[in-house]
């Protein structure tokens, strides 16, 4: 590294890069960790970028992966910058000490966006606050939608997950030159980024590439292969082409994105519907990641921090007026939620009794099915090395409550940004950001965020109004409904099997 306090230069495994000092933090943006995934490399696993001579400028964010825009209803709450270009497999590094020898903890951030949207350029993900507090922060772009998670007969699956592994391999090889410790890497993600983190925990090829993991509002899961195929076939029908990687690679990129947006209109977490996701492929993802973590020995040496927001579902239902519509549907909506969650009537009745309206009952039921129940299972299987939290501070914007993605501005201590206020409104408490951001920094440093690890008492750190506190087993009564339901259905299955 040079001693330049204006434009620091660091050597990576593929060539030297020049960053910028901003408010005392060295920032390197748009560093390629893999070659552009287009042309003959489209729908193929990532390959290393071509090495370069001289010094490559790393002053600006690199291109973002192709993606459709958010609908107008969601765009008022969520920012999603688009940066054109093919070289979209890139990452960014924020570091307080850009040079070997510092051996600082590293946090690698995987953005959310339902595996179809988002990027590392979202302003809320400003890693400068982590660098300010002694943690090297790396944020990653990876392939999205059909480019990253389409399922074809003539191409390997899970290209986006393979991208993330390639990025972690880059971190392992290069991060020491930026002041990071390759043996103290934490992978963290929110929503789709958390689902990706859960998959990385179970992926044999990612073993040894990180020591800790944070799952925010996303649980380890494998998508149904038929569901992903239906999404690809819907797109193919709209484009009037075969459902093959070869045909999709020859299609106009803009038309491809429009077909993807149209085909995924009904794929929200509450509504279900066709969607892209990580699938079991017998290769990079040999087993359902939840099963691998709960029933197997995957990532037993990795410390986990996991959690959710109290009202996740409100971001899925408030935009576009779905909350009111679900309330009006009442029993019909509850029946749909029962089918969506594959649970019995007792579970639905229990949730309806615990919540004021049908929309809240449906929302909490689906949230528990997708997030809280599987994360409870992971924590139960890994006592002593799992830390669980709940974010419960309500947005000042109407009806959002403590919704999905609201905690991001607090984790990154970026609440002063307009992009954070799009969800939080005005007046977000700085003391809450200090508490949450501080917990994430401590976890990256030591594996202990500052509260008791999961045990039989189910300690949950609650970040809400007032000082954070530990509640033991909040809402365990509702989770017990799920456990009883699973047990009852298991008994029925065994009785039928004996007949």
GROMACS .gro file of C-alpha atoms in nm:
model
  499
    1UNK     CA    1   0.000   0.000   0.000
    2UNK     CA    2   0.117   0.356  -0.063
    3UNK     CA    3   0.137   0.614   0.213
    4UNK     CA    4  -0.091   0.852   0.018
    5UNK     CA    5  -0.350   0.989   0.263
    6UNK     CA    6  -0.571   1.106  -0.024
    7UNK     CA    7  -0.585   0.820  -0.272
    8UNK     CA    8  -0.460   0.498  -0.108
    9UNK     CA    9  -0.340   0.214  -0.333
   10UNK     CA   10  -0.375  -0.153  -0.234
   11UNK     CA   11  -0.265  -0.464  -0.425
   12UNK     CA   12  -0.525  -0.740  -0.470
   13UNK     CA   13  -0.471  -1.086  -0.618
   14UNK     CA   14  -0.571  -0.951  -0.963
   15UNK     CA   15  -0.404  -0.609  -0.958
   16UNK     CA   16  -0.366  -0.283  -0.768
   17UNK     CA   17  -0.661  -0.053  -0.692
   18UNK     CA   18  -0.675   0.313  -0.594
   19UNK     CA   19  -0.941   0.421  -0.343
   20UNK     CA   20  -1.032   0.743  -0.166
   21UNK     CA   21  -1.014   0.872   0.189
   22UNK     CA   22  -1.353   0.997   0.305
   23UNK     CA   23  -1.385   1.132   0.660
   24UNK     CA   24  -1.083   0.936   0.774
   25UNK     CA   25  -1.194   0.604   0.620
   26UNK     CA   26  -1.037   0.451   0.310
   27UNK     CA   27  -1.300   0.344   0.057
   28UNK     CA   28  -1.247   0.122  -0.248
   29UNK     CA   29  -1.550   0.078  -0.472
   30UNK     CA   30  -1.629  -0.140  -0.770
   31UNK     CA   31  -1.344  -0.391  -0.735
   32UNK     CA   32  -1.408  -0.691  -0.966
   33UNK     CA   33  -1.394  -1.029  -0.793
   34UNK     CA   34  -1.508  -1.221  -1.103
   35UNK     CA   35  -1.528  -1.163  -1.477
   36UNK     CA   36  -1.839  -1.002  -1.634
   37UNK     CA   37  -2.106  -1.279  -1.646
   38UNK     CA   38  -2.219  -1.212  -2.003
   39UNK     CA   39  -2.140  -1.332  -2.352
   40UNK     CA   40  -2.013  -1.693  -2.333
   41UNK     CA   41  -2.011  -1.669  -1.951
   42UNK     CA   42  -2.384  -1.597  -1.924
   43UNK     CA   43  -2.569  -1.838  -1.692
   44UNK     CA   44  -2.236  -2.006  -1.614
   45UNK     CA   45  -2.044  -2.024  -1.283
   46UNK     CA   46  -1.823  -1.722  -1.210
   47UNK     CA   47  -1.461  -1.721  -1.329
   48UNK     CA   48  -1.175  -1.495  -1.211
   49UNK     CA   49  -1.143  -1.154  -1.373
   50UNK     CA   50  -0.858  -1.082  -1.612
   51UNK     CA   51  -0.565  -0.944  -1.412
   52UNK     CA   52  -0.473  -0.584  -1.490
   53UNK     CA   53  -0.148  -0.393  -1.507
   54UNK     CA   54  -0.095  -0.059  -1.341
   55UNK     CA   55  -0.344   0.080  -1.088
   56UNK     CA   56  -0.720   0.048  -1.139
   57UNK     CA   57  -0.932   0.335  -1.011
   58UNK     CA   58  -1.178   0.225  -0.738
   59UNK     CA   59  -1.343   0.557  -0.665
   60UNK     CA   60  -1.698   0.478  -0.782
   61UNK     CA   61  -1.950   0.200  -0.732
   62UNK     CA   62  -1.933  -0.059  -1.006
   63UNK     CA   63  -2.221  -0.168  -1.230
   64UNK     CA   64  -2.522  -0.327  -1.060
   65UNK     CA   65  -2.668  -0.661  -1.169
   66UNK     CA   66  -2.958  -0.644  -1.417
   67UNK     CA   67  -3.287  -0.607  -1.231
   68UNK     CA   68  -3.638  -0.470  -1.281
   69UNK     CA   69  -3.729  -0.155  -1.086
   70UNK     CA   70  -3.945  -0.162  -0.776
   71UNK     CA   71  -4.310  -0.082  -0.831
   72UNK     CA   72  -4.413   0.275  -0.753
   73UNK     CA   73  -4.577   0.155  -0.430
   74UNK     CA   74  -4.250   0.006  -0.301
   75UNK     CA   75  -4.015   0.268  -0.447
   76UNK     CA   76  -4.149   0.527  -0.201
   77UNK     CA   77  -3.998   0.317   0.080
   78UNK     CA   78  -3.696   0.142  -0.078
   79UNK     CA   79  -3.409   0.284  -0.283
   80UNK     CA   80  -3.245   0.076  -0.556
   81UNK     CA   81  -2.979   0.255  -0.764
   82UNK     CA   82  -2.907   0.128  -1.115
   83UNK     CA   83  -2.551   0.159  -1.249
   84UNK     CA   84  -2.520   0.033  -1.609
   85UNK     CA   85  -2.243  -0.196  -1.728
   86UNK     CA   86  -2.154  -0.564  -1.764
   87UNK     CA   87  -1.884  -0.581  -1.496
   88UNK     CA   88  -2.142  -0.631  -1.220
   89UNK     CA   89  -1.957  -0.893  -1.013
   90UNK     CA   90  -1.782  -0.638  -0.798
   91UNK     CA   91  -1.745  -0.543  -0.434
   92UNK     CA   92  -1.658  -0.247  -0.213
   93UNK     CA   93  -1.426  -0.217   0.086
   94UNK     CA   94  -1.429   0.036   0.372
   95UNK     CA   95  -1.129   0.019   0.604
   96UNK     CA   96  -0.968   0.240   0.869
   97UNK     CA   97  -0.620   0.096   0.803
   98UNK     CA   98  -0.558  -0.002   0.439
   99UNK     CA   99  -0.244  -0.209   0.478
  100UNK     CA  100  -0.125  -0.551   0.593
  101UNK     CA  101  -0.067  -0.607   0.961
  102UNK     CA  102  -0.379  -0.447   1.108
  103UNK     CA  103  -0.567  -0.782   1.126
  104UNK     CA  104  -0.904  -0.617   1.189
  105UNK     CA  105  -1.233  -0.810   1.195
  106UNK     CA  106  -1.419  -0.819   0.863
  107UNK     CA  107  -1.792  -0.796   0.793
  108UNK     CA  108  -1.908  -0.904   0.445
  109UNK     CA  109  -2.253  -0.767   0.361
  110UNK     CA  110  -2.500  -0.943   0.127
  111UNK     CA  111  -2.787  -0.715   0.027
  112UNK     CA  112  -3.155  -0.807   0.024
  113UNK     CA  113  -3.417  -0.766  -0.247
  114UNK     CA  114  -3.590  -1.105  -0.293
  115UNK     CA  115  -3.293  -1.224  -0.504
  116UNK     CA  116  -3.430  -1.003  -0.783
  117UNK     CA  117  -3.343  -0.647  -0.675
  118UNK     CA  118  -3.099  -0.453  -0.459
  119UNK     CA  119  -2.726  -0.386  -0.481
  120UNK     CA  120  -2.425  -0.287  -0.275
  121UNK     CA  121  -2.476   0.075  -0.391
  122UNK     CA  122  -2.790   0.126  -0.178
  123UNK     CA  123  -2.694   0.430   0.036
  124UNK     CA  124  -2.816   0.274   0.362
  125UNK     CA  125  -2.538   0.012   0.332
  126UNK     CA  126  -2.262   0.268   0.389
  127UNK     CA  127  -1.982   0.063   0.545
  128UNK     CA  128  -1.796   0.371   0.669
  129UNK     CA  129  -1.958   0.342   1.012
  130UNK     CA  130  -1.821  -0.010   1.060
  131UNK     CA  131  -1.474   0.104   0.948
  132UNK     CA  132  -1.502   0.400   1.185
  133UNK     CA  133  -1.548   0.148   1.467
  134UNK     CA  134  -1.261  -0.082   1.368
  135UNK     CA  135  -1.432  -0.333   1.136
  136UNK     CA  136  -1.337  -0.371   0.769
  137UNK     CA  137  -1.667  -0.375   0.577
  138UNK     CA  138  -1.711  -0.542   0.238
  139UNK     CA  139  -2.035  -0.520   0.038
  140UNK     CA  140  -2.101  -0.746  -0.259
  141UNK     CA  141  -2.297  -0.742  -0.584
  142UNK     CA  142  -2.413  -1.078  -0.719
  143UNK     CA  143  -2.633  -1.195  -1.005
  144UNK     CA  144  -3.007  -1.158  -0.950
  145UNK     CA  145  -3.334  -1.294  -1.084
  146UNK     CA  146  -3.322  -1.524  -1.382
  147UNK     CA  147  -2.953  -1.440  -1.441
  148UNK     CA  148  -2.859  -1.564  -1.094
  149UNK     CA  149  -3.132  -1.811  -0.997
  150UNK     CA  150  -3.301  -1.933  -1.313
  151UNK     CA  151  -3.329  -2.310  -1.338
  152UNK     CA  152  -3.244  -2.446  -1.683
  153UNK     CA  153  -3.172  -2.791  -1.829
  154UNK     CA  154  -2.854  -2.663  -1.998
  155UNK     CA  155  -2.685  -2.460  -1.720
  156UNK     CA  156  -2.575  -2.511  -1.358
  157UNK     CA  157  -2.812  -2.382  -1.091
  158UNK     CA  158  -2.749  -2.119  -0.824
  159UNK     CA  159  -2.520  -1.885  -1.020
  160UNK     CA  160  -2.585  -1.603  -0.771
  161UNK     CA  161  -2.483  -1.822  -0.476
  162UNK     CA  162  -2.171  -1.924  -0.666
  163UNK     CA  163  -2.095  -1.553  -0.712
  164UNK     CA  164  -2.114  -1.501  -0.336
  165UNK     CA  165  -1.872  -1.789  -0.276
  166UNK     CA  166  -1.634  -1.636  -0.533
  167UNK     CA  167  -1.655  -1.304  -0.346
  168UNK     CA  168  -1.572  -1.477  -0.017
  169UNK     CA  169  -1.276  -1.647  -0.186
  170UNK     CA  170  -1.159  -1.301  -0.297
  171UNK     CA  171  -1.191  -1.183   0.064
  172UNK     CA  172  -0.989  -1.480   0.187
  173UNK     CA  173  -0.711  -1.404  -0.065
  174UNK     CA  174  -0.704  -1.021  -0.062
  175UNK     CA  175  -0.856  -0.871   0.253
  176UNK     CA  176  -0.534  -0.877   0.457
  177UNK     CA  177  -0.392  -0.614   0.221
  178UNK     CA  178  -0.683  -0.386   0.323
  179UNK     CA  179  -0.616  -0.434   0.694
  180UNK     CA  180  -0.860  -0.723   0.746
  181UNK     CA  181  -0.810  -1.056   0.919
  182UNK     CA  182  -0.911  -1.342   0.684
  183UNK     CA  183  -0.960  -1.563   0.989
  184UNK     CA  184  -1.217  -1.326   1.145
  185UNK     CA  185  -1.474  -1.287   0.869
  186UNK     CA  186  -1.844  -1.242   0.947
  187UNK     CA  187  -2.097  -1.288   0.667
  188UNK     CA  188  -2.411  -1.082   0.725
  189UNK     CA  189  -2.723  -1.027   0.519
  190UNK     CA  190  -3.082  -0.912   0.538
  191UNK     CA  191  -3.387  -1.076   0.375
  192UNK     CA  192  -3.255  -1.244   0.058
  193UNK     CA  193  -2.906  -1.170   0.189
  194UNK     CA  194  -2.989  -1.364   0.505
  195UNK     CA  195  -3.132  -1.653   0.302
  196UNK     CA  196  -2.806  -1.648   0.107
  197UNK     CA  197  -2.607  -1.647   0.431
  198UNK     CA  198  -2.804  -1.950   0.549
  199UNK     CA  199  -2.718  -2.127   0.224
  200UNK     CA  200  -2.351  -2.038   0.258
  201UNK     CA  201  -2.352  -2.189   0.606
  202UNK     CA  202  -2.459  -2.519   0.451
  203UNK     CA  203  -2.255  -2.501   0.128
  204UNK     CA  204  -1.946  -2.727   0.143
  205UNK     CA  205  -1.756  -2.495  -0.092
  206UNK     CA  206  -1.797  -2.205   0.153
  207UNK     CA  207  -1.659  -2.401   0.447
  208UNK     CA  208  -1.369  -2.221   0.613
  209UNK     CA  209  -1.434  -1.890   0.434
  210UNK     CA  210  -1.602  -1.724   0.735
  211UNK     CA  211  -1.617  -1.763   1.111
  212UNK     CA  212  -1.944  -1.591   1.203
  213UNK     CA  213  -2.278  -1.520   1.038
  214UNK     CA  214  -2.568  -1.279   1.085
  215UNK     CA  215  -2.914  -1.358   0.949
  216UNK     CA  216  -3.148  -1.056   0.952
  217UNK     CA  217  -3.510  -1.129   0.857
  218UNK     CA  218  -3.428  -1.433   0.649
  219UNK     CA  219  -3.398  -1.803   0.730
  220UNK     CA  220  -3.209  -2.088   0.563
  221UNK     CA  221  -3.432  -2.235   0.295
  222UNK     CA  222  -3.433  -2.415  -0.037
  223UNK     CA  223  -3.682  -2.305  -0.300
  224UNK     CA  224  -3.910  -2.559  -0.461
  225UNK     CA  225  -3.751  -2.653  -0.794
  226UNK     CA  226  -4.088  -2.678  -0.968
  227UNK     CA  227  -4.180  -2.330  -0.846
  228UNK     CA  228  -3.859  -2.184  -0.993
  229UNK     CA  229  -3.917  -2.374  -1.317
  230UNK     CA  230  -4.269  -2.229  -1.340
  231UNK     CA  231  -4.122  -1.881  -1.312
  232UNK     CA  232  -3.877  -1.955  -1.596
  233UNK     CA  233  -4.154  -2.107  -1.809
  234UNK     CA  234  -4.377  -1.805  -1.753
  235UNK     CA  235  -4.098  -1.582  -1.876
  236UNK     CA  236  -4.029  -1.811  -2.171
  237UNK     CA  237  -4.396  -1.807  -2.272
  238UNK     CA  238  -4.404  -1.426  -2.264
  239UNK     CA  239  -4.085  -1.407  -2.467
  240UNK     CA  240  -4.195  -1.691  -2.700
  241UNK     CA  241  -3.865  -1.871  -2.663
  242UNK     CA  242  -3.763  -2.211  -2.521
  243UNK     CA  243  -3.705  -2.231  -2.144
  244UNK     CA  244  -3.330  -2.289  -2.189
  245UNK     CA  245  -3.024  -2.090  -2.087
  246UNK     CA  246  -2.915  -2.075  -2.451
  247UNK     CA  247  -3.243  -1.913  -2.559
  248UNK     CA  248  -3.252  -1.675  -2.262
  249UNK     CA  249  -2.891  -1.569  -2.328
  250UNK     CA  250  -2.989  -1.466  -2.681
  251UNK     CA  251  -3.291  -1.261  -2.565
  252UNK     CA  252  -3.291  -0.885  -2.537
  253UNK     CA  253  -3.194  -0.792  -2.181
  254UNK     CA  254  -3.466  -0.529  -2.142
  255UNK     CA  255  -3.736  -0.767  -2.260
  256UNK     CA  256  -3.602  -1.031  -2.022
  257UNK     CA  257  -3.635  -0.795  -1.726
  258UNK     CA  258  -3.986  -0.691  -1.826
  259UNK     CA  259  -4.092  -1.056  -1.854
  260UNK     CA  260  -3.938  -1.126  -1.514
  261UNK     CA  261  -4.122  -0.836  -1.351
  262UNK     CA  262  -4.452  -0.942  -1.505
  263UNK     CA  263  -4.406  -1.308  -1.412
  264UNK     CA  264  -4.321  -1.223  -1.052
  265UNK     CA  265  -4.612  -0.988  -0.978
  266UNK     CA  266  -4.766  -1.232  -0.728
  267UNK     CA  267  -4.451  -1.363  -0.566
  268UNK     CA  268  -4.451  -1.163  -0.241
  269UNK     CA  269  -4.377  -1.357   0.080
  270UNK     CA  270  -4.741  -1.337   0.187
  271UNK     CA  271  -4.897  -1.427  -0.147
  272UNK     CA  272  -4.645  -1.693  -0.247
  273UNK     CA  273  -4.654  -1.751  -0.620
  274UNK     CA  274  -4.367  -1.827  -0.857
  275UNK     CA  275  -4.034  -1.685  -0.753
  276UNK     CA  276  -3.662  -1.734  -0.784
  277UNK     CA  277  -3.466  -1.895  -0.504
  278UNK     CA  278  -3.169  -2.109  -0.408
  279UNK     CA  279  -3.235  -2.473  -0.497
  280UNK     CA  280  -3.085  -2.805  -0.396
  281UNK     CA  281  -2.870  -2.890  -0.697
  282UNK     CA  282  -2.651  -3.182  -0.589
  283UNK     CA  283  -2.346  -2.963  -0.633
  284UNK     CA  284  -2.293  -2.628  -0.462
  285UNK     CA  285  -2.611  -2.684  -0.258
  286UNK     CA  286  -2.628  -3.061  -0.197
  287UNK     CA  287  -2.895  -3.049   0.076
  288UNK     CA  288  -3.171  -2.823   0.205
  289UNK     CA  289  -2.972  -2.573   0.415
  290UNK     CA  290  -3.222  -2.572   0.702
  291UNK     CA  291  -3.197  -2.950   0.732
  292UNK     CA  292  -2.818  -2.932   0.708
  293UNK     CA  293  -2.804  -2.685   0.997
  294UNK     CA  294  -3.073  -2.842   1.218
  295UNK     CA  295  -3.018  -3.213   1.156
  296UNK     CA  296  -2.662  -3.223   1.023
  297UNK     CA  297  -2.325  -3.090   1.133
  298UNK     CA  298  -2.300  -2.800   0.889
  299UNK     CA  299  -2.112  -2.494   1.020
  300UNK     CA  300  -2.097  -2.620   1.378
  301UNK     CA  301  -1.790  -2.402   1.437
  302UNK     CA  302  -1.964  -2.082   1.315
  303UNK     CA  303  -2.118  -1.838   1.563
  304UNK     CA  304  -2.466  -1.716   1.465
  305UNK     CA  305  -2.669  -1.404   1.532
  306UNK     CA  306  -3.025  -1.418   1.399
  307UNK     CA  307  -3.340  -1.214   1.427
  308UNK     CA  308  -3.643  -1.047   1.281
  309UNK     CA  309  -3.853  -0.733   1.303
  310UNK     CA  310  -4.175  -0.745   1.503
  311UNK     CA  311  -4.396  -0.648   1.208
  312UNK     CA  312  -4.204  -0.786   0.908
  313UNK     CA  313  -4.521  -0.835   0.704
  314UNK     CA  314  -4.625  -0.471   0.707
  315UNK     CA  315  -4.373  -0.383   0.437
  316UNK     CA  316  -4.527  -0.658   0.223
  317UNK     CA  317  -4.888  -0.552   0.289
  318UNK     CA  318  -4.895  -0.174   0.344
  319UNK     CA  319  -4.773  -0.063  -0.004
  320UNK     CA  320  -5.059  -0.081  -0.250
  321UNK     CA  321  -5.327  -0.113   0.021
  322UNK     CA  322  -5.299  -0.491   0.066
  323UNK     CA  323  -5.335  -0.462   0.445
  324UNK     CA  324  -5.691  -0.331   0.415
  325UNK     CA  325  -5.782  -0.585   0.148
  326UNK     CA  326  -5.661  -0.877   0.360
  327UNK     CA  327  -5.862  -0.747   0.654
  328UNK     CA  328  -6.174  -0.732   0.437
  329UNK     CA  329  -6.122  -1.088   0.316
  330UNK     CA  330  -6.116  -1.211   0.677
  331UNK     CA  331  -6.176  -1.585   0.693
  332UNK     CA  332  -6.087  -1.630   0.325
  333UNK     CA  333  -5.746  -1.472   0.385
  334UNK     CA  334  -5.691  -1.691   0.690
  335UNK     CA  335  -5.774  -2.001   0.488
  336UNK     CA  336  -5.524  -1.891   0.226
  337UNK     CA  337  -5.260  -1.839   0.493
  338UNK     CA  338  -5.329  -2.186   0.630
  339UNK     CA  339  -5.265  -2.334   0.286
  340UNK     CA  340  -4.960  -2.112   0.235
  341UNK     CA  341  -4.809  -2.223   0.566
  342UNK     CA  342  -4.917  -2.589   0.552
  343UNK     CA  343  -5.051  -2.575   0.907
  344UNK     CA  344  -5.362  -2.701   1.084
  345UNK     CA  345  -5.676  -2.521   1.193
  346UNK     CA  346  -5.564  -2.499   1.556
  347UNK     CA  347  -5.266  -2.287   1.454
  348UNK     CA  348  -5.484  -2.049   1.252
  349UNK     CA  349  -5.740  -2.019   1.533
  350UNK     CA  350  -5.464  -1.946   1.783
  351UNK     CA  351  -5.322  -1.665   1.571
  352UNK     CA  352  -5.664  -1.518   1.501
  353UNK     CA  353  -5.736  -1.506   1.874
  354UNK     CA  354  -5.401  -1.339   1.948
  355UNK     CA  355  -5.429  -1.056   1.695
  356UNK     CA  356  -5.683  -0.778   1.645
  357UNK     CA  357  -5.744  -0.809   1.273
  358UNK     CA  358  -5.725  -1.074   1.002
  359UNK     CA  359  -5.434  -0.895   0.829
  360UNK     CA  360  -5.223  -0.898   1.144
  361UNK     CA  361  -5.304  -1.264   1.207
  362UNK     CA  362  -5.221  -1.358   0.846
  363UNK     CA  363  -4.907  -1.146   0.847
  364UNK     CA  364  -4.772  -1.288   1.172
  365UNK     CA  365  -4.864  -1.642   1.067
  366UNK     CA  366  -4.674  -1.616   0.739
  367UNK     CA  367  -4.383  -1.436   0.906
  368UNK     CA  368  -4.353  -1.712   1.164
  369UNK     CA  369  -4.373  -1.979   0.893
  370UNK     CA  370  -4.099  -1.814   0.686
  371UNK     CA  371  -3.874  -1.667   0.954
  372UNK     CA  372  -3.932  -1.714   1.324
  373UNK     CA  373  -4.011  -2.087   1.334
  374UNK     CA  374  -3.710  -2.193   1.121
  375UNK     CA  375  -3.477  -1.956   1.307
  376UNK     CA  376  -3.604  -2.098   1.637
  377UNK     CA  377  -3.525  -2.445   1.501
  378UNK     CA  378  -3.171  -2.341   1.411
  379UNK     CA  379  -3.115  -2.182   1.752
  380UNK     CA  380  -3.260  -2.487   1.932
  381UNK     CA  381  -3.018  -2.710   1.741
  382UNK     CA  382  -2.720  -2.487   1.824
  383UNK     CA  383  -2.749  -2.372   2.189
  384UNK     CA  384  -2.456  -2.173   2.323
  385UNK     CA  385  -2.341  -2.036   1.987
  386UNK     CA  386  -2.659  -1.862   1.867
  387UNK     CA  387  -2.779  -1.515   1.962
  388UNK     CA  388  -3.135  -1.407   1.882
  389UNK     CA  389  -3.282  -1.057   1.860
  390UNK     CA  390  -3.609  -0.884   1.774
  391UNK     CA  391  -3.636  -0.532   1.632
  392UNK     CA  392  -3.950  -0.368   1.772
  393UNK     CA  393  -3.914   0.008   1.716
  394UNK     CA  394  -4.212   0.133   1.507
  395UNK     CA  395  -4.161   0.364   1.211
  396UNK     CA  396  -4.314   0.709   1.240
  397UNK     CA  397  -4.470   0.656   0.897
  398UNK     CA  398  -4.834   0.541   0.893
  399UNK     CA  399  -4.909   0.169   0.936
  400UNK     CA  400  -4.552   0.041   0.885
  401UNK     CA  401  -4.481  -0.050   1.247
  402UNK     CA  402  -4.151  -0.233   1.298
  403UNK     CA  403  -4.154  -0.355   0.939
  404UNK     CA  404  -3.918  -0.556   0.721
  405UNK     CA  405  -3.590  -0.371   0.643
  406UNK     CA  406  -3.652  -0.094   0.897
  407UNK     CA  407  -3.363  -0.209   1.115
  408UNK     CA  408  -3.105  -0.154   0.840
  409UNK     CA  409  -3.056   0.214   0.910
  410UNK     CA  410  -2.989   0.129   1.275
  411UNK     CA  411  -2.749  -0.159   1.204
  412UNK     CA  412  -2.545   0.062   0.969
  413UNK     CA  413  -2.597   0.374   1.184
  414UNK     CA  414  -2.710   0.550   0.866
  415UNK     CA  415  -3.035   0.696   0.998
  416UNK     CA  416  -2.938   1.047   0.894
  417UNK     CA  417  -2.963   0.951   0.526
  418UNK     CA  418  -3.273   1.028   0.322
  419UNK     CA  419  -3.283   0.663   0.214
  420UNK     CA  420  -3.317   0.551   0.576
  421UNK     CA  421  -3.587   0.808   0.646
  422UNK     CA  422  -3.793   0.669   0.355
  423UNK     CA  423  -3.877   0.380   0.591
  424UNK     CA  424  -3.819   0.522   0.938
  425UNK     CA  425  -3.963   0.869   0.894
  426UNK     CA  426  -3.825   1.154   1.103
  427UNK     CA  427  -3.694   1.133   1.456
  428UNK     CA  428  -3.533   0.788   1.461
  429UNK     CA  429  -3.353   0.759   1.798
  430UNK     CA  430  -2.974   0.774   1.773
  431UNK     CA  431  -2.939   0.578   2.097
  432UNK     CA  432  -3.109   0.281   1.931
  433UNK     CA  433  -2.867   0.300   1.638
  434UNK     CA  434  -2.578   0.314   1.886
  435UNK     CA  435  -2.708  -0.001   2.058
  436UNK     CA  436  -2.773  -0.203   1.743
  437UNK     CA  437  -2.465  -0.097   1.550
  438UNK     CA  438  -2.255  -0.156   1.860
  439UNK     CA  439  -2.393  -0.510   1.895
  440UNK     CA  440  -2.306  -0.591   1.533
  441UNK     CA  441  -1.953  -0.451   1.581
  442UNK     CA  442  -1.902  -0.658   1.897
  443UNK     CA  443  -2.025  -0.972   1.724
  444UNK     CA  444  -1.784  -0.920   1.433
  445UNK     CA  445  -1.501  -0.862   1.679
  446UNK     CA  446  -1.560  -1.144   1.926
  447UNK     CA  447  -1.872  -1.346   1.842
  448UNK     CA  448  -2.054  -1.204   2.147
  449UNK     CA  449  -2.299  -0.920   2.071
  450UNK     CA  450  -2.357  -0.845   2.438
  451UNK     CA  451  -2.642  -1.065   2.560
  452UNK     CA  452  -2.693  -1.426   2.661
  453UNK     CA  453  -2.657  -1.699   2.400
  454UNK     CA  454  -2.963  -1.910   2.320
  455UNK     CA  455  -3.050  -2.178   2.574
  456UNK     CA  456  -3.359  -2.347   2.717
  457UNK     CA  457  -3.491  -2.011   2.842
  458UNK     CA  458  -3.493  -1.863   2.488
  459UNK     CA  459  -3.331  -1.523   2.555
  460UNK     CA  460  -3.417  -1.265   2.287
  461UNK     CA  461  -3.260  -0.919   2.279
  462UNK     CA  462  -3.539  -0.671   2.202
  463UNK     CA  463  -3.439  -0.347   2.028
  464UNK     CA  464  -3.739  -0.117   2.060
  465UNK     CA  465  -3.850   0.200   2.231
  466UNK     CA  466  -3.641   0.274   2.538
  467UNK     CA  467  -3.332   0.077   2.632
  468UNK     CA  468  -3.277  -0.265   2.472
  469UNK     CA  469  -3.365  -0.551   2.703
  470UNK     CA  470  -3.365  -0.931   2.707
  471UNK     CA  471  -3.703  -1.104   2.703
  472UNK     CA  472  -3.719  -1.476   2.762
  473UNK     CA  473  -3.934  -1.659   2.510
  474UNK     CA  474  -4.148  -1.376   2.366
  475UNK     CA  475  -4.442  -1.526   2.177
  476UNK     CA  476  -4.337  -1.880   2.266
  477UNK     CA  477  -4.707  -1.963   2.312
  478UNK     CA  478  -4.767  -1.912   1.940
  479UNK     CA  479  -4.459  -2.114   1.848
  480UNK     CA  480  -4.589  -2.393   2.071
  481UNK     CA  481  -4.894  -2.407   1.843
  482UNK     CA  482  -4.662  -2.486   1.553
  483UNK     CA  483  -4.477  -2.753   1.752
  484UNK     CA  484  -4.803  -2.919   1.857
  485UNK     CA  485  -4.930  -2.903   1.498
  486UNK     CA  486  -4.613  -3.060   1.357
  487UNK     CA  487  -4.626  -3.333   1.622
  488UNK     CA  488  -4.994  -3.407   1.550
  489UNK     CA  489  -4.941  -3.424   1.175
  490UNK     CA  490  -4.640  -3.649   1.228
  491UNK     CA  491  -4.853  -3.885   1.437
  492UNK     CA  492  -5.122  -3.891   1.167
  493UNK     CA  493  -4.862  -3.970   0.901
  494UNK     CA  494  -4.723  -4.256   1.106
  495UNK     CA  495  -5.075  -4.398   1.164
  496UNK     CA  496  -5.147  -4.384   0.791
  497UNK     CA  497  -4.814  -4.548   0.713
  498UNK     CA  498  -4.900  -4.839   0.943
  499UNK     CA  499  -5.230  -4.907   0.766
   0.00000   0.00000   0.00000
